[in-house]
Short mmCIF file of C-alpha atoms and ligand atoms in Angstrom, two decimals:
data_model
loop_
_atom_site.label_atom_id
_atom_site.label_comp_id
_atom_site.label_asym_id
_atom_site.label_seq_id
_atom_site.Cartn_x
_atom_site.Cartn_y
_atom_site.Cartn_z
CA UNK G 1 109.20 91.09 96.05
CA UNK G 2 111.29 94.27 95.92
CA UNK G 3 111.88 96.35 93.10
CA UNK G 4 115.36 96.67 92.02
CA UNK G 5 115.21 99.01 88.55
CA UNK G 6 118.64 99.16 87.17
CA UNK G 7 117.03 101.76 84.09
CA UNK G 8 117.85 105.77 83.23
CA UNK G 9 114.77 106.09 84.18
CA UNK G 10 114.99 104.52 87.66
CA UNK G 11 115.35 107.70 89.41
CA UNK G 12 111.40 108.30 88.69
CA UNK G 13 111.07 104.81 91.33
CA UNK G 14 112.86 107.14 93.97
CA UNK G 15 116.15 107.36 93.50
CA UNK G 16 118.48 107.55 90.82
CA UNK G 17 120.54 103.88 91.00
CA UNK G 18 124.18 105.57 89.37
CA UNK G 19 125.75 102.04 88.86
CA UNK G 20 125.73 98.57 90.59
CA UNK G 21 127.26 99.42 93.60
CA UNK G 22 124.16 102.24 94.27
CA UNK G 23 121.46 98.86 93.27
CA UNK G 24 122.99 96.69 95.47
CA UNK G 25 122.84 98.80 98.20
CA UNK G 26 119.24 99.84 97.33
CA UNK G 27 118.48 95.57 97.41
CA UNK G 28 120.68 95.22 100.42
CA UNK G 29 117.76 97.54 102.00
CA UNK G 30 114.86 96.00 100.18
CA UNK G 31 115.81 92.65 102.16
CA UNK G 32 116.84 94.64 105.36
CA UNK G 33 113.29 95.91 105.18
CA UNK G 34 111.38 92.72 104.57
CA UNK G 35 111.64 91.94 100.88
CA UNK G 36 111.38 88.03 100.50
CA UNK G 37 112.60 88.28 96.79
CA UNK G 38 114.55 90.84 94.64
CA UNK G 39 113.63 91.58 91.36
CA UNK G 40 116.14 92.96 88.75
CA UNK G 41 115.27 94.25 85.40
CA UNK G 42 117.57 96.29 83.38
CA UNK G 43 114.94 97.57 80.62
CA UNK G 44 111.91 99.84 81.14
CA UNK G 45 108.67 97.69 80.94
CA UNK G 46 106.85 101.46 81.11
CA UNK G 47 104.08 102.19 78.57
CA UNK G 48 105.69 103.14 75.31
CA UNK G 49 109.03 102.13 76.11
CA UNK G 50 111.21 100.67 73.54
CA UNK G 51 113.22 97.49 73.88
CA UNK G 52 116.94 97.61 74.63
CA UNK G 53 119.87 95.33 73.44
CA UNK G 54 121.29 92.42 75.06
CA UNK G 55 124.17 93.54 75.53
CA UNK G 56 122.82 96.75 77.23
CA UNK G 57 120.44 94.81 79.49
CA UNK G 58 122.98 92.12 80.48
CA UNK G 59 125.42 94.86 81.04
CA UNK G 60 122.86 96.40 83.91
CA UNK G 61 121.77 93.38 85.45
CA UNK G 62 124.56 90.99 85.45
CA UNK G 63 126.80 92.85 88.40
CA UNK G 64 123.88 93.32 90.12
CA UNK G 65 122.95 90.25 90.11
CA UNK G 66 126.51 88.63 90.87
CA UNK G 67 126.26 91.08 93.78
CA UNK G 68 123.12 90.67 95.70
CA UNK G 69 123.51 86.84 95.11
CA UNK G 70 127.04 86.77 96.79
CA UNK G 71 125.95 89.69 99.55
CA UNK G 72 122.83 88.37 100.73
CA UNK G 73 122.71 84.38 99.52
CA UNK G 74 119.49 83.85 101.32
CA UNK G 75 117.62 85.86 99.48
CA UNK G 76 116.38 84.90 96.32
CA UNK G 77 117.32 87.07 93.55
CA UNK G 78 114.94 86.98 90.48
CA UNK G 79 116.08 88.55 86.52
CA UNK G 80 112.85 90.75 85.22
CA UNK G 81 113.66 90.09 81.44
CA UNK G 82 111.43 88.92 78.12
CA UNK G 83 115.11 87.62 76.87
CA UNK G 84 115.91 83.91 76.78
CA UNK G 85 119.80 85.39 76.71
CA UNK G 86 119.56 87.44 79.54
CA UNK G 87 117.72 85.10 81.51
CA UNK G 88 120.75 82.03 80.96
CA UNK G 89 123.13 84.92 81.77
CA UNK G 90 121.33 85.77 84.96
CA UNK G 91 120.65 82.29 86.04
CA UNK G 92 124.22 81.80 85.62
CA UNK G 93 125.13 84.86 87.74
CA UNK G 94 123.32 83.72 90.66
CA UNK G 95 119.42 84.43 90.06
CA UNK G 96 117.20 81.72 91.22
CA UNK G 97 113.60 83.64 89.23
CA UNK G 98 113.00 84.35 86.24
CA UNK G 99 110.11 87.21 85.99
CA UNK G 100 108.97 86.92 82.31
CA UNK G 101 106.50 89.82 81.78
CA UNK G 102 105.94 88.11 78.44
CA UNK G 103 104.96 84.71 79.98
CA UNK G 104 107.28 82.68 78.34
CA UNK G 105 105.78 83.37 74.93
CA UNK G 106 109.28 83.21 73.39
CA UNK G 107 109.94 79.31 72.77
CA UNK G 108 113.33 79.35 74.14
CA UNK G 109 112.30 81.24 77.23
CA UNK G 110 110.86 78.33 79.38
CA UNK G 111 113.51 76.01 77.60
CA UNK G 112 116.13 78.21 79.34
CA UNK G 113 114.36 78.20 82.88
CA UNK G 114 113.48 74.61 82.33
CA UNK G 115 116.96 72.58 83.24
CA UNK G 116 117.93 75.26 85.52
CA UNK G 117 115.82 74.17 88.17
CA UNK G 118 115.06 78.17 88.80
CA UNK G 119 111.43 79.37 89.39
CA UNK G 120 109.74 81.32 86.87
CA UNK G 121 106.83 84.53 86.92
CA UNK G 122 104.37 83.94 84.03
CA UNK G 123 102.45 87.41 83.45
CA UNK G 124 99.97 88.55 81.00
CA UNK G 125 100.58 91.65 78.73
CA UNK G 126 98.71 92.80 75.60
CA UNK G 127 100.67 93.11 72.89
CA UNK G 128 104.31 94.70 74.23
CA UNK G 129 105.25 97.84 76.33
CA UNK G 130 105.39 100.45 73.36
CA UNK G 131 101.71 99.64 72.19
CA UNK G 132 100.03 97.69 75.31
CA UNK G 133 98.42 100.75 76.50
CA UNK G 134 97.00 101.77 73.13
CA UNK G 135 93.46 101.51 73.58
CA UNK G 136 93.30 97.55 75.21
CA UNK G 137 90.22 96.02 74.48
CA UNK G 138 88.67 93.14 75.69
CA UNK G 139 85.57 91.06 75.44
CA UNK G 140 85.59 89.48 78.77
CA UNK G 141 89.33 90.70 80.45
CA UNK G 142 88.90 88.18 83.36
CA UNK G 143 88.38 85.33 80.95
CA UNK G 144 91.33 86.25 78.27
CA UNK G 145 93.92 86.89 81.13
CA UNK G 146 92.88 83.71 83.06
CA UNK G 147 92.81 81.11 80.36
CA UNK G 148 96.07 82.75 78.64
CA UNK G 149 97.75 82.30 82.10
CA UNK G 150 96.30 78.28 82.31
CA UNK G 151 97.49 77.47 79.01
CA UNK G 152 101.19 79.12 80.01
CA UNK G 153 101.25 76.92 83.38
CA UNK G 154 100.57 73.94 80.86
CA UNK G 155 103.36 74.86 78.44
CA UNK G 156 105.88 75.66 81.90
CA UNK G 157 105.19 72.02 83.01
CA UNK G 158 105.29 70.48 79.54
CA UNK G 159 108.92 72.24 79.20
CA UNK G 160 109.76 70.84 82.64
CA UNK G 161 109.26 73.30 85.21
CA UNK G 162 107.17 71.76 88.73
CA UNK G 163 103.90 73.74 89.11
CA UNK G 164 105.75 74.68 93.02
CA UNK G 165 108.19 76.98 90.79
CA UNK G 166 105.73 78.70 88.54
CA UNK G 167 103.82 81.71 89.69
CA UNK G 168 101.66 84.00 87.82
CA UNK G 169 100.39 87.49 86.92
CA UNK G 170 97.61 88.96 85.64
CA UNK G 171 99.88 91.94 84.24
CA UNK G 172 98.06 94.86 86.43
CA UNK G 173 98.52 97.83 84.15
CA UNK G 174 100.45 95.70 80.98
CA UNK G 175 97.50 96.64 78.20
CA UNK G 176 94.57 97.17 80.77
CA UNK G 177 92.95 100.32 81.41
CA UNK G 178 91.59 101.16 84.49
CA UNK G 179 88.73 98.88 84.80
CA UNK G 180 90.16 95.93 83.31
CA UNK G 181 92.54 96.03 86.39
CA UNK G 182 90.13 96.57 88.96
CA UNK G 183 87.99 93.92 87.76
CA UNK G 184 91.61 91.49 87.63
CA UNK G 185 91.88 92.37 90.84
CA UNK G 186 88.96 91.77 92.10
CA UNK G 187 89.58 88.45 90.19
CA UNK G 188 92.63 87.06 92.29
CA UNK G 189 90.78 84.23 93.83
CA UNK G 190 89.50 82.92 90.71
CA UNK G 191 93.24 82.81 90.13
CA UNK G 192 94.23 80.30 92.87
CA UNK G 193 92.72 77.27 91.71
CA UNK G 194 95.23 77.38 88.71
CA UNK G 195 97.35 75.75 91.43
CA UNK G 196 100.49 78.20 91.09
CA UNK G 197 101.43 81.17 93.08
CA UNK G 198 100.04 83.75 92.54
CA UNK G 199 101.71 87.45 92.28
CA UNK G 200 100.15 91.30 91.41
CA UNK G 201 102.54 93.92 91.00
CA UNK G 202 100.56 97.38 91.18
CA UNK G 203 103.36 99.82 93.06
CA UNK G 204 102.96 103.03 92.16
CA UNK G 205 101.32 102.56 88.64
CA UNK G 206 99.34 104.67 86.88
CA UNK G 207 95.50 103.19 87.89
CA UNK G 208 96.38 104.15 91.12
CA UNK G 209 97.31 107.61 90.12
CA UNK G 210 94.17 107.65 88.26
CA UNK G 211 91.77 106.60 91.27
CA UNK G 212 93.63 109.07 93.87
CA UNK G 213 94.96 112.07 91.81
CA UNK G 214 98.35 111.45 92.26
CA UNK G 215 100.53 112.48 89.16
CA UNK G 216 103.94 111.95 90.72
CA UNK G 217 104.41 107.79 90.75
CA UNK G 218 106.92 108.02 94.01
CA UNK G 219 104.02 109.82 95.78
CA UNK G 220 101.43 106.95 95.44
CA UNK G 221 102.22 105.20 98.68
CA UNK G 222 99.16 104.71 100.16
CA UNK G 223 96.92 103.40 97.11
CA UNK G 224 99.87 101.06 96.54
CA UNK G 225 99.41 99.52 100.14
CA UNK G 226 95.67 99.73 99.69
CA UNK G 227 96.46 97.30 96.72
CA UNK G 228 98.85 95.09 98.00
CA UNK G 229 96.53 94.52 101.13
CA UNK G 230 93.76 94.16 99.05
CA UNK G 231 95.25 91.68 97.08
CA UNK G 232 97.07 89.49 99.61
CA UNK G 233 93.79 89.42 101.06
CA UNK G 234 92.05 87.92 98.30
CA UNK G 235 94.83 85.56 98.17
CA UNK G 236 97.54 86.61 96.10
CA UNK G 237 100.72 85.09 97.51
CA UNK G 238 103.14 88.08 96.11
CA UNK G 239 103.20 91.43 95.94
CA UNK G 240 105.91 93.04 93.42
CA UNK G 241 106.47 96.67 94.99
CA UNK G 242 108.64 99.54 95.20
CA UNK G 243 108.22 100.45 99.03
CA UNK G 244 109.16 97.52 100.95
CA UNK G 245 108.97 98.67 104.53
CA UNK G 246 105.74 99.85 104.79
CA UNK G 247 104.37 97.06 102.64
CA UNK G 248 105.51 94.69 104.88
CA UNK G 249 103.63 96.55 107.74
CA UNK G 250 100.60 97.09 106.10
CA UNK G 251 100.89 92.77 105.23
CA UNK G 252 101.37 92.41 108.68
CA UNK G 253 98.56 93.70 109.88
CA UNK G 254 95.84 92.29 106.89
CA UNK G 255 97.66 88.92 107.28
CA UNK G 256 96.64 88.89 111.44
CA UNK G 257 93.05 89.88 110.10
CA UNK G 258 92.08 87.59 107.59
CA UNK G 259 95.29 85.05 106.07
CA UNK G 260 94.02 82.23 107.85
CA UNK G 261 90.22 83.15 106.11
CA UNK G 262 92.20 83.09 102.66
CA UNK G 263 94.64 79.99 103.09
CA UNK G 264 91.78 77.98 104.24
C1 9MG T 301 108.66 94.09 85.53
N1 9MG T 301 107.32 94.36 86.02
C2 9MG T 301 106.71 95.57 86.10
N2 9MG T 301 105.47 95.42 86.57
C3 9MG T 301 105.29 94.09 86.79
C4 9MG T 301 104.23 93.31 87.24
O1 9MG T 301 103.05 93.85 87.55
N3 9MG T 301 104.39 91.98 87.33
C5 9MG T 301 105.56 91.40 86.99
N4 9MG T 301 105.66 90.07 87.10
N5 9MG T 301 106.63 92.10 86.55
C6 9MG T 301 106.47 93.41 86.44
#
């Protein structure tokens, strides 16, 4: 899954994306590069960011999304929102995904993605963006984030969404400090018998910069790909990342080595 910010602060992912016409080139690339999904999210799920209108968010992700579905129609496009609003909007506009970073906690959310026939990402986050990282506590992190994410599968299919278009996340970095993530990571297997897909996003954030010394997110390349190899090769079925290209080389290589180990 590409990463398609449409923020201000998107220009901290790489490269400032001025307007739609700059995103949808940027996803045009993503897919040229690999990316099997594009993911478009119009506010800042950062740390201490605050929330932003719906009118603001739809008016970031709407032509974007109207775009990339009408450039490139076999590539799924999937709406990164908490919104029930913007996600009706964006399903409207063409997006096939909805990438909930609150796991449909909001009651209309999975009522919106239910009739649409669209997919849906189900993540785990403590508390929300401006206070997850505020000291996150846990008494067993593995436990809380797995049974949270079982009992949101349960309340997908009870609102009518097929397990085969839910897939969760164990919110790397969403109210975790640094070992709560490596010990979710190390966890992805434990995550497959939940029976839906299963995705990590972990591009560029800040456990990485943590482990390597890298302040500047755009320079964290290579513990990224460490990551996202490490994780497809427990089993996780996605990877959510900024740097598409050399993802999907470092995938292609793992995948030869040990896919048919994890897919049994
Ligand atoms: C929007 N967003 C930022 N990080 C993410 C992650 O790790 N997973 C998902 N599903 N969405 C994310």
């Amino acid at each position: 899954m590409g990463i398609v910010n449409v923020t201000p602060d998107s220009f901290s992912d790489g490269g400032l994306l001025s307007g739609p016409e700059d995103a949808i080139r940027h996803g045009a690339r993503l897919a040229d590069e690999g990316a099997d999904v594009l993911d478009v999210g119009g506010e800042s799920t950062r740390p201490g960011s605050d929330t932003v209108s719906i009118d603001e968010e739809l008016d970031r992700v709407i032509p974007v999304i109207e775009g990339l579905s009408k450039a490139l129609p076999d590539v799924p496009v999937s709406v990164d929102t908490r919104k029930p609003d913007v996600a009706r909007a964006a399903l409207d506009a063409g997006a096939r995904i909805v990438n909930d970073i609150g796991g449909g906690r909001d009651p209309e959310m999975l009522g919106a993605v239910g009739p649409s026939g669209a997919g849906v990402v189900l993540m785990h986050m403590l508390r929300d963006p401006k206070t997850m990282q505020d000291d996150p506590r846990y008494a067993d992190v593995v436990a809380e984030v797995t049974e949270f994410l079982r009992e949101r599968i349960e309340a997908a299919v009870f609102a009518g969404i097929p397990e085969e278009r839910i897939c969760i996340d164990p919110g790397i970095g969403f109210g975790k400090n640094v070992d709560h993530n490596l010990a979710l990571l190390r966890a992805v297997p434990a995550l497959r018998p939940l029976g839906a897909t299963v995705m990590i996003g972990a591009s560029r954030k800040g456990f990485i910069g943590v482990l390597t010394g890298v302040e500047e997110p755009s320079e964290r390349l290579e513990g990224s790909l460490a990551v996202a190899v490490v994780a497809a090769s427990l089993g996780a079925d996605l990877v959510r990342v900024h740097d598409v290209a050399a993802t999907v080389r470092a995938l292609r290589v793992s995948d030869a080595i040990v896919r048919e180990l994890v897919d049994g």
